[in-house]
mmCIF file of N, CA and C in Angstrom:
data_model
loop_
_atom_site.group_PDB
_atom_site.id
_atom_site.type_symbol
_atom_site.label_atom_id
_atom_site.label_comp_id
_atom_site.label_asym_id
_atom_site.label_seq_id
_atom_site.Cartn_x
_atom_site.Cartn_y
_atom_site.Cartn_z
ATOM 1 N N MET A 1 -62.447 81.049 202.654
ATOM 2 C CA MET A 1 -62.544 80.624 203.892
ATOM 3 C C MET A 1 -64.110 79.968 204.045
ATOM 4 N N GLN A 2 -64.143 79.110 204.411
ATOM 5 C CA GLN A 2 -65.197 78.185 204.208
ATOM 6 C C GLN A 2 -66.559 78.654 205.626
ATOM 7 N N GLU A 3 -67.489 78.442 204.886
ATOM 8 C CA GLU A 3 -68.650 79.417 206.110
ATOM 9 C C GLU A 3 -69.144 78.073 207.025
ATOM 10 N N HIS A 4 -69.930 78.469 208.138
ATOM 11 C CA HIS A 4 -70.429 78.086 209.038
ATOM 12 C C HIS A 4 -71.028 77.139 208.994
ATOM 13 N N ARG A 5 -70.825 75.523 209.293
ATOM 14 C CA ARG A 5 -72.249 74.917 208.660
ATOM 15 C C ARG A 5 -72.455 74.295 209.967
ATOM 16 N N PRO A 6 -74.032 73.863 210.064
ATOM 17 C CA PRO A 6 -74.901 73.158 210.671
ATOM 18 C C PRO A 6 -74.419 71.591 211.069
ATOM 19 N N PHE A 7 -74.261 71.084 212.677
ATOM 20 C CA PHE A 7 -74.121 70.029 212.981
ATOM 21 C C PHE A 7 -74.791 68.522 211.725
ATOM 22 N N LEU A 8 -74.097 68.100 211.195
ATOM 23 C CA LEU A 8 -75.222 67.007 210.338
ATOM 24 C C LEU A 8 -74.341 65.756 210.343
ATOM 25 N N PRO A 9 -74.896 65.182 210.253
ATOM 26 C CA PRO A 9 -73.931 63.378 209.785
ATOM 27 C C PRO A 9 -73.248 63.288 209.260
ATOM 28 N N HIS A 10 -72.212 62.804 208.998
ATOM 29 C CA HIS A 10 -70.924 62.807 208.194
ATOM 30 C C HIS A 10 -72.163 62.054 207.055
ATOM 31 N N GLY A 11 -72.077 62.228 205.768
ATOM 32 C CA GLY A 11 -72.418 61.359 205.133
ATOM 33 C C GLY A 11 -73.677 62.394 204.208
ATOM 34 N N PHE A 12 -74.358 62.984 204.674
ATOM 35 C CA PHE A 12 -75.408 64.111 204.889
ATOM 36 C C PHE A 12 -75.313 65.058 203.567
ATOM 37 N N GLN A 13 -76.436 64.666 202.495
ATOM 38 C CA GLN A 13 -76.174 65.085 200.987
ATOM 39 C C GLN A 13 -77.498 66.056 201.013
ATOM 40 N N PHE A 14 -78.053 67.078 201.009
ATOM 41 C CA PHE A 14 -79.109 67.891 200.329
ATOM 42 C C PHE A 14 -79.450 67.184 198.826
ATOM 43 N N ARG A 15 -80.246 66.527 198.885
ATOM 44 C CA ARG A 15 -80.691 66.324 197.145
ATOM 45 C C ARG A 15 -82.158 65.892 196.903
ATOM 46 N N PRO A 16 -82.873 66.845 197.403
ATOM 47 C CA PRO A 16 -84.583 66.453 197.062
ATOM 48 C C PRO A 16 -84.677 66.788 195.585
ATOM 49 N N SER A 17 -85.830 66.016 195.163
ATOM 50 C CA SER A 17 -86.049 66.103 194.224
ATOM 51 C C SER A 17 -87.502 67.123 193.835
ATOM 52 N N ASP A 18 -87.551 67.366 192.404
ATOM 53 C CA ASP A 18 -88.143 69.067 191.965
ATOM 54 C C ASP A 18 -89.843 68.850 193.067
ATOM 55 N N GLU A 19 -90.009 67.774 192.714
ATOM 56 C CA GLU A 19 -91.380 67.591 193.617
ATOM 57 C C GLU A 19 -91.379 68.009 194.923
ATOM 58 N N GLU A 20 -90.136 67.634 195.825
ATOM 59 C CA GLU A 20 -89.839 68.200 197.201
ATOM 60 C C GLU A 20 -89.524 69.469 197.499
ATOM 61 N N LEU A 21 -89.150 69.871 196.599
ATOM 62 C CA LEU A 21 -88.562 71.338 196.528
ATOM 63 C C LEU A 21 -89.666 71.943 196.351
ATOM 64 N N ILE A 22 -90.152 71.934 195.596
ATOM 65 C CA ILE A 22 -91.842 72.874 195.164
ATOM 66 C C ILE A 22 -92.863 72.492 196.734
ATOM 67 N N GLU A 23 -93.257 71.324 197.086
ATOM 68 C CA GLU A 23 -94.147 70.889 198.165
ATOM 69 C C GLU A 23 -93.452 71.534 199.568
ATOM 70 N N HIS A 24 -92.375 70.766 199.901
ATOM 71 C CA HIS A 24 -91.567 70.914 201.441
ATOM 72 C C HIS A 24 -91.037 72.058 201.506
ATOM 73 N N TYR A 25 -90.830 72.975 200.380
ATOM 74 C CA TYR A 25 -89.573 74.342 200.494
ATOM 75 C C TYR A 25 -90.604 75.611 199.863
ATOM 76 N N LEU A 26 -90.866 75.676 198.698
ATOM 77 C CA LEU A 26 -90.895 76.574 198.226
ATOM 78 C C LEU A 26 -92.761 77.071 198.724
ATOM 79 N N LYS A 27 -93.219 75.926 198.597
ATOM 80 C CA LYS A 27 -94.901 76.307 198.979
ATOM 81 C C LYS A 27 -94.798 77.079 200.779
ATOM 82 N N LYS A 28 -94.035 76.382 201.612
ATOM 83 C CA LYS A 28 -93.534 76.862 203.064
ATOM 84 C C LYS A 28 -93.260 77.772 203.118
ATOM 85 N N LYS A 29 -91.981 78.481 202.644
ATOM 86 C CA LYS A 29 -91.813 79.318 202.375
ATOM 87 C C LYS A 29 -92.395 80.511 202.110
ATOM 88 N N ASP A 30 -93.205 80.452 201.030
ATOM 89 C CA ASP A 30 -94.244 81.610 200.444
ATOM 90 C C ASP A 30 -95.414 81.553 201.379
ATOM 91 N N SER A 31 -95.809 80.264 202.094
ATOM 92 C CA SER A 31 -96.803 80.928 203.173
ATOM 93 C C SER A 31 -96.046 81.142 204.334
ATOM 94 N N GLY A 32 -94.981 81.405 204.767
ATOM 95 C CA GLY A 32 -94.021 81.619 206.028
ATOM 96 C C GLY A 32 -93.893 81.070 206.980
ATOM 97 N N ILE A 33 -94.231 79.847 206.736
ATOM 98 C CA ILE A 33 -93.748 78.913 207.668
ATOM 99 C C ILE A 33 -92.048 78.508 207.909
ATOM 100 N N PHE A 34 -92.040 78.084 209.157
ATOM 101 C CA PHE A 34 -90.659 77.833 209.653
ATOM 102 C C PHE A 34 -90.349 76.998 209.240
ATOM 103 N N ILE A 35 -89.358 76.732 208.527
ATOM 104 C CA ILE A 35 -88.416 75.200 208.008
ATOM 105 C C ILE A 35 -86.918 75.120 208.690
ATOM 106 N N PRO A 36 -86.903 74.376 209.303
ATOM 107 C CA PRO A 36 -85.673 73.816 210.342
ATOM 108 C C PRO A 36 -84.806 73.956 208.980
ATOM 109 N N LEU A 37 -83.472 74.205 209.527
ATOM 110 C CA LEU A 37 -82.255 74.787 208.423
ATOM 111 C C LEU A 37 -82.543 74.590 207.003
ATOM 112 N N ALA A 38 -83.444 75.255 206.772
ATOM 113 C CA ALA A 38 -83.726 75.498 205.123
ATOM 114 C C ALA A 38 -82.793 76.631 204.918
ATOM 115 N N GLU A 39 -82.738 77.834 205.784
ATOM 116 C CA GLU A 39 -82.263 78.802 205.263
ATOM 117 C C GLU A 39 -80.272 78.488 204.799
ATOM 118 N N TYR A 40 -80.126 77.214 205.472
ATOM 119 C CA TYR A 40 -78.952 77.017 205.225
ATOM 120 C C TYR A 40 -78.449 76.210 203.611
ATOM 121 N N PHE A 41 -79.266 75.609 202.928
ATOM 122 C CA PHE A 41 -79.665 74.706 202.061
ATOM 123 C C PHE A 41 -80.195 75.544 200.641
ATOM 124 N N ILE A 42 -81.140 76.381 201.207
ATOM 125 C CA ILE A 42 -82.097 77.410 200.334
ATOM 126 C C ILE A 42 -81.532 78.840 201.009
ATOM 127 N N ARG A 43 -80.844 78.975 200.073
ATOM 128 C CA ARG A 43 -80.792 80.736 200.478
ATOM 129 C C ARG A 43 -81.893 82.122 199.960
ATOM 130 N N ASP A 44 -82.026 83.235 201.066
ATOM 131 C CA ASP A 44 -81.866 84.243 199.950
ATOM 132 C C ASP A 44 -81.444 84.703 199.238
ATOM 133 N N CYS A 45 -81.804 84.978 198.213
ATOM 134 C CA CYS A 45 -80.538 86.037 197.154
ATOM 135 C C CYS A 45 -81.086 86.511 196.109
ATOM 136 N N ASN A 46 -80.871 87.811 195.751
ATOM 137 C CA ASN A 46 -81.420 88.504 194.880
ATOM 138 C C ASN A 46 -80.152 88.125 193.422
ATOM 139 N N LEU A 47 -80.886 87.258 192.643
ATOM 140 C CA LEU A 47 -80.517 87.025 191.680
ATOM 141 C C LEU A 47 -80.130 88.155 190.922
ATOM 142 N N TYR A 48 -80.898 89.049 190.578
ATOM 143 C CA TYR A 48 -81.149 90.267 189.848
ATOM 144 C C TYR A 48 -79.841 91.316 190.128
ATOM 145 N N GLN A 49 -79.288 91.070 191.390
ATOM 146 C CA GLN A 49 -78.488 92.525 192.087
ATOM 147 C C GLN A 49 -77.086 92.227 191.691
ATOM 148 N N GLU A 50 -76.393 90.825 191.319
ATOM 149 C CA GLU A 50 -74.996 90.797 191.391
ATOM 150 C C GLU A 50 -74.987 89.303 190.463
ATOM 151 N N LYS A 51 -73.531 89.835 189.649
ATOM 152 C CA LYS A 51 -73.141 88.515 188.795
ATOM 153 C C LYS A 51 -73.110 87.500 189.307
ATOM 154 N N PRO A 52 -73.577 86.521 188.802
ATOM 155 C CA PRO A 52 -73.320 84.826 188.943
ATOM 156 C C PRO A 52 -71.929 84.491 189.756
ATOM 157 N N SER A 53 -70.646 85.303 189.311
ATOM 158 C CA SER A 53 -69.586 84.740 190.031
ATOM 159 C C SER A 53 -69.992 85.268 191.365
ATOM 160 N N GLU A 54 -70.073 86.374 191.225
ATOM 161 C CA GLU A 54 -70.343 86.709 192.810
ATOM 162 C C GLU A 54 -71.308 86.213 193.923
ATOM 163 N N ILE A 55 -72.157 85.882 193.206
ATOM 164 C CA ILE A 55 -73.211 85.083 194.167
ATOM 165 C C ILE A 55 -72.665 83.738 194.388
ATOM 166 N N TRP A 56 -71.804 83.137 193.584
ATOM 167 C CA TRP A 56 -70.773 81.303 193.187
ATOM 168 C C TRP A 56 -70.320 81.945 194.817
ATOM 169 N N ASP A 57 -69.278 82.886 194.571
ATOM 170 C CA ASP A 57 -68.283 83.098 195.767
ATOM 171 C C ASP A 57 -68.742 83.135 197.131
ATOM 172 N N SER A 58 -70.071 84.309 196.961
ATOM 173 C CA SER A 58 -70.505 84.624 198.251
ATOM 174 C C SER A 58 -71.067 83.786 198.818
ATOM 175 N N HIS A 59 -71.692 82.570 198.453
ATOM 176 C CA HIS A 59 -72.638 81.737 198.957
ATOM 177 C C HIS A 59 -71.875 79.816 198.698
ATOM 178 N N GLY A 60 -70.131 80.267 198.810
ATOM 179 C CA GLY A 60 -69.825 78.659 198.871
ATOM 180 C C GLY A 60 -69.788 77.830 197.936
ATOM 181 N N GLY A 61 -69.727 78.574 196.418
ATOM 182 C CA GLY A 61 -69.769 77.750 195.498
ATOM 183 C C GLY A 61 -68.376 77.156 195.373
ATOM 184 N N PRO A 62 -67.296 77.757 195.879
ATOM 185 C CA PRO A 62 -66.014 76.992 195.481
ATOM 186 C C PRO A 62 -65.641 75.800 196.204
ATOM 187 N N PHE A 63 -66.414 75.680 197.723
ATOM 188 C CA PHE A 63 -66.077 74.462 198.211
ATOM 189 C C PHE A 63 -66.708 73.548 198.307
ATOM 190 N N LEU A 64 -68.119 73.654 197.087
ATOM 191 C CA LEU A 64 -68.738 72.390 197.108
ATOM 192 C C LEU A 64 -68.045 71.516 196.149
ATOM 193 N N ASN A 65 -68.537 70.090 196.292
ATOM 194 C CA ASN A 65 -68.422 69.156 195.667
ATOM 195 C C ASN A 65 -68.658 69.312 194.544
ATOM 196 N N ALA A 66 -68.032 68.790 193.196
ATOM 197 C CA ALA A 66 -68.457 68.623 191.963
ATOM 198 C C ALA A 66 -70.287 68.236 191.537
ATOM 199 N N ASP A 67 -70.479 67.057 192.394
ATOM 200 C CA ASP A 67 -71.846 66.996 192.232
ATOM 201 C C ASP A 67 -73.121 67.548 192.968
ATOM 202 N N GLU A 68 -73.271 68.530 193.788
ATOM 203 C CA GLU A 68 -73.416 69.702 194.486
ATOM 204 C C GLU A 68 -73.950 70.877 194.046
ATOM 205 N N ASP A 69 -75.201 71.288 194.461
ATOM 206 C CA ASP A 69 -75.639 72.386 193.628
ATOM 207 C C ASP A 69 -76.044 73.420 194.706
ATOM 208 N N LEU A 70 -76.163 74.784 194.274
ATOM 209 C CA LEU A 70 -76.717 75.489 195.500
ATOM 210 C C LEU A 70 -78.053 76.084 194.914
ATOM 211 N N TYR A 71 -78.790 76.300 196.065
ATOM 212 C CA TYR A 71 -80.399 76.275 195.538
ATOM 213 C C TYR A 71 -80.508 77.928 196.086
ATOM 214 N N PHE A 72 -81.819 78.569 195.506
ATOM 215 C CA PHE A 72 -81.781 79.906 195.686
ATOM 216 C C PHE A 72 -83.334 80.496 196.157
ATOM 217 N N PHE A 73 -83.781 81.316 197.373
ATOM 218 C CA PHE A 73 -84.965 81.627 196.742
ATOM 219 C C PHE A 73 -84.921 83.062 196.325
ATOM 220 N N THR A 74 -85.559 83.322 195.272
ATOM 221 C CA THR A 74 -85.623 85.283 194.915
ATOM 222 C C THR A 74 -86.930 85.230 194.313
ATOM 223 N N HIS A 75 -86.937 86.897 194.312
ATOM 224 C CA HIS A 75 -88.410 87.147 193.710
ATOM 225 C C HIS A 75 -88.441 88.009 192.528
ATOM 226 N N LEU A 76 -88.566 87.467 191.631
ATOM 227 C CA LEU A 76 -88.870 87.871 190.394
ATOM 228 C C LEU A 76 -89.107 89.653 190.473
ATOM 229 N N LYS A 77 -88.549 89.855 189.070
ATOM 230 C CA LYS A 77 -87.899 91.131 188.908
ATOM 231 C C LYS A 77 -89.631 91.633 187.315
ATOM 232 N N LYS A 78 -90.793 92.147 187.835
ATOM 233 C CA LYS A 78 -91.350 92.571 186.884
ATOM 234 C C LYS A 78 -91.139 93.791 185.833
ATOM 235 N N LYS A 79 -91.512 93.499 184.872
ATOM 236 C CA LYS A 79 -90.329 94.640 183.550
ATOM 237 C C LYS A 79 -91.753 95.622 183.893
ATOM 238 N N PHE A 80 -93.008 95.325 184.247
ATOM 239 C CA PHE A 80 -94.143 96.731 184.611
ATOM 240 C C PHE A 80 -94.656 96.207 185.792
ATOM 241 N N SER A 81 -95.121 97.171 186.453
ATOM 242 C CA SER A 81 -95.925 96.704 187.687
ATOM 243 C C SER A 81 -97.405 96.002 187.718
ATOM 244 N N LYS A 82 -97.879 96.007 186.400
ATOM 245 C CA LYS A 82 -99.337 95.351 186.170
ATOM 246 C C LYS A 82 -98.610 94.480 185.449
ATOM 247 N N GLY A 83 -97.770 94.224 184.657
ATOM 248 C CA GLY A 83 -97.649 93.111 183.702
ATOM 249 C C GLY A 83 -97.483 92.183 184.670
ATOM 250 N N SER A 84 -97.117 91.050 183.748
ATOM 251 C CA SER A 84 -96.618 89.465 183.980
ATOM 252 C C SER A 84 -95.138 89.073 183.443
ATOM 253 N N ARG A 85 -94.830 89.823 182.789
ATOM 254 C CA ARG A 85 -93.496 89.564 182.095
ATOM 255 C C ARG A 85 -92.490 90.170 183.002
ATOM 256 N N ILE A 86 -91.316 89.124 183.004
ATOM 257 C CA ILE A 86 -90.258 88.999 183.987
ATOM 258 C C ILE A 86 -89.158 90.006 183.528
ATOM 259 N N ASP A 87 -88.461 90.927 184.196
ATOM 260 C CA ASP A 87 -87.310 91.309 183.385
ATOM 261 C C ASP A 87 -85.823 90.956 183.946
ATOM 262 N N ARG A 88 -85.231 90.286 183.711
ATOM 263 C CA ARG A 88 -84.336 89.331 183.673
ATOM 264 C C ARG A 88 -82.840 90.095 183.884
ATOM 265 N N LYS A 89 -82.849 91.476 183.691
ATOM 266 C CA LYS A 89 -81.413 92.112 184.037
ATOM 267 C C LYS A 89 -81.075 91.885 184.877
ATOM 268 N N VAL A 90 -79.628 91.655 184.773
ATOM 269 C CA VAL A 90 -78.861 92.034 186.043
ATOM 270 C C VAL A 90 -78.105 93.015 186.683
ATOM 271 N N GLY A 91 -78.474 93.802 187.845
ATOM 272 C CA GLY A 91 -77.790 94.906 188.351
ATOM 273 C C GLY A 91 -77.237 95.952 186.830
ATOM 274 N N SER A 92 -75.953 96.543 186.860
ATOM 275 C CA SER A 92 -75.752 97.453 185.947
ATOM 276 C C SER A 92 -74.714 96.711 185.088
ATOM 277 N N SER A 93 -74.628 95.504 185.229
ATOM 278 C CA SER A 93 -73.732 94.717 184.594
ATOM 279 C C SER A 93 -73.864 94.721 183.223
ATOM 280 N N GLY A 94 -74.977 94.787 182.295
ATOM 281 C CA GLY A 94 -75.229 94.360 181.134
ATOM 282 C C GLY A 94 -75.196 93.369 181.089
ATOM 283 N N GLY A 95 -75.596 92.068 182.083
ATOM 284 C CA GLY A 95 -75.827 90.699 181.629
ATOM 285 C C GLY A 95 -77.055 90.503 181.993
ATOM 286 N N THR A 96 -77.864 89.470 181.567
ATOM 287 C CA THR A 96 -79.134 89.056 181.700
ATOM 288 C C THR A 96 -79.298 87.645 181.664
ATOM 289 N N TRP A 97 -80.403 87.255 182.615
ATOM 290 C CA TRP A 97 -80.632 85.566 182.501
ATOM 291 C C TRP A 97 -81.354 85.242 181.359
ATOM 292 N N GLN A 98 -80.875 84.404 180.516
ATOM 293 C CA GLN A 98 -81.568 83.871 179.372
ATOM 294 C C GLN A 98 -81.899 82.373 179.180
ATOM 295 N N GLY A 99 -83.757 82.285 178.981
ATOM 296 C CA GLY A 99 -83.831 80.709 179.258
ATOM 297 C C GLY A 99 -83.260 79.725 178.509
ATOM 298 N N GLU A 100 -82.637 78.492 178.977
ATOM 299 C CA GLU A 100 -82.197 77.461 177.828
ATOM 300 C C GLU A 100 -83.021 76.745 177.302
ATOM 301 N N ASP A 101 -84.054 76.613 177.859
ATOM 302 C CA ASP A 101 -84.949 75.464 177.298
ATOM 303 C C ASP A 101 -86.555 76.126 177.256
ATOM 304 N N ALA A 102 -87.461 75.077 176.742
ATOM 305 C CA ALA A 102 -88.876 75.543 177.394
ATOM 306 C C ALA A 102 -89.575 75.451 178.663
ATOM 307 N N GLY A 103 -88.695 74.583 179.413
ATOM 308 C CA GLY A 103 -89.184 73.833 181.018
ATOM 309 C C GLY A 103 -89.793 73.175 180.628
ATOM 310 N N LYS A 104 -90.112 72.238 181.965
ATOM 311 C CA LYS A 104 -90.654 70.803 182.483
ATOM 312 C C LYS A 104 -91.624 71.137 183.509
ATOM 313 N N ASP A 105 -92.585 70.567 183.207
ATOM 314 C CA ASP A 105 -93.523 70.609 184.103
ATOM 315 C C ASP A 105 -93.514 69.875 185.562
ATOM 316 N N ILE A 106 -93.617 70.091 186.511
ATOM 317 C CA ILE A 106 -93.339 69.147 187.928
ATOM 318 C C ILE A 106 -94.791 68.851 188.379
ATOM 319 N N VAL A 107 -95.214 67.698 188.024
ATOM 320 C CA VAL A 107 -96.237 66.885 188.975
ATOM 321 C C VAL A 107 -96.206 66.506 190.278
ATOM 322 N N SER A 108 -97.018 66.075 191.092
ATOM 323 C CA SER A 108 -97.271 65.725 192.520
ATOM 324 C C SER A 108 -97.392 64.084 192.354
ATOM 325 N N GLY A 109 -96.844 63.466 192.879
ATOM 326 C CA GLY A 109 -96.544 62.045 192.476
ATOM 327 C C GLY A 109 -97.704 61.207 192.908
ATOM 328 N N GLN A 110 -98.576 61.945 193.723
ATOM 329 C CA GLN A 110 -99.909 60.755 193.943
ATOM 330 C C GLN A 110 -100.822 61.560 192.923
ATOM 331 N N SER A 111 -100.943 62.456 192.970
ATOM 332 C CA SER A 111 -102.193 62.903 192.232
ATOM 333 C C SER A 111 -102.004 63.520 190.853
ATOM 334 N N LYS A 112 -100.645 63.225 189.991
ATOM 335 C CA LYS A 112 -100.029 63.580 189.053
ATOM 336 C C LYS A 112 -100.551 65.378 188.585
ATOM 337 N N ILE A 113 -101.174 66.190 189.426
ATOM 338 C CA ILE A 113 -101.351 67.018 188.964
ATOM 339 C C ILE A 113 -100.337 68.280 188.823
ATOM 340 N N LYS A 114 -100.096 69.307 188.011
ATOM 341 C CA LYS A 114 -99.172 69.723 187.966
ATOM 342 C C LYS A 114 -98.987 70.731 189.243
ATOM 343 N N ILE A 115 -97.985 70.883 189.785
ATOM 344 C CA ILE A 115 -97.957 72.098 190.862
ATOM 345 C C ILE A 115 -96.600 73.017 190.826
ATOM 346 N N GLY A 116 -95.489 72.917 189.622
ATOM 347 C CA GLY A 116 -95.123 73.470 189.298
ATOM 348 C C GLY A 116 -94.088 73.430 187.716
ATOM 349 N N SER A 117 -93.503 73.999 187.521
ATOM 350 C CA SER A 117 -92.151 74.225 186.464
ATOM 351 C C SER A 117 -90.735 74.182 187.012
ATOM 352 N N LYS A 118 -89.811 74.094 185.780
ATOM 353 C CA LYS A 118 -88.827 74.200 185.810
ATOM 354 C C LYS A 118 -88.260 74.098 184.696
ATOM 355 N N LYS A 119 -87.092 75.292 184.939
ATOM 356 C CA LYS A 119 -86.484 75.950 183.701
ATOM 357 C C LYS A 119 -85.048 76.015 184.257
ATOM 358 N N ARG A 120 -84.261 75.963 183.017
ATOM 359 C CA ARG A 120 -82.900 76.463 183.121
ATOM 360 C C ARG A 120 -82.242 77.751 182.330
ATOM 361 N N PHE A 121 -81.445 78.682 183.085
ATOM 362 C CA PHE A 121 -81.331 79.592 182.834
ATOM 363 C C PHE A 121 -79.835 79.904 182.879
ATOM 364 N N ARG A 122 -79.257 80.390 181.657
ATOM 365 C CA ARG A 122 -78.081 80.790 182.095
ATOM 366 C C ARG A 122 -77.365 82.345 181.455
ATOM 367 N N TYR A 123 -76.772 82.558 182.165
ATOM 368 C CA TYR A 123 -76.057 84.298 182.667
ATOM 369 C C TYR A 123 -75.255 84.488 181.309
ATOM 370 N N GLU A 124 -75.726 85.661 180.448
ATOM 371 C CA GLU A 124 -75.127 86.379 178.862
ATOM 372 C C GLU A 124 -74.742 87.198 179.228
ATOM 373 N N LYS A 125 -73.629 87.904 178.988
ATOM 374 C CA LYS A 125 -73.322 89.218 179.220
ATOM 375 C C LYS A 125 -72.828 89.609 177.811
ATOM 376 N N GLN A 126 -73.601 91.094 176.817
ATOM 377 C CA GLN A 126 -72.773 91.378 175.768
ATOM 378 C C GLN A 126 -71.477 91.584 175.755
ATOM 379 N N GLY A 127 -71.035 91.028 174.572
ATOM 380 C CA GLY A 127 -69.366 91.338 174.702
ATOM 381 C C GLY A 127 -68.477 90.362 175.306
#
């Protein structure tokens, strides 16, 4: 069953640049600023609780076109409360999120100052 979608003009696509995601969505979300329709395009989801296939299915992944993406806000889970290392284990499934690359710096188009970074992860499960 396809989820309810807000009224949007035909042909509308949500395709923000990396800089736009950080400046217009992530920073505002972190500051508690309301962003109209953002909860539809960038969902809150604990990526460490469910398997990726369950997340994909429950957030409308099967209804996306091949060139569409899903976007999520999630809180990172630290290995130790005072540490900086991230625990990437997923629930009790035995799987983990594994980094695929070293990451890429995201810079502001105007000032060329680093405002964030982007890194790809894949889900791996033993066996």
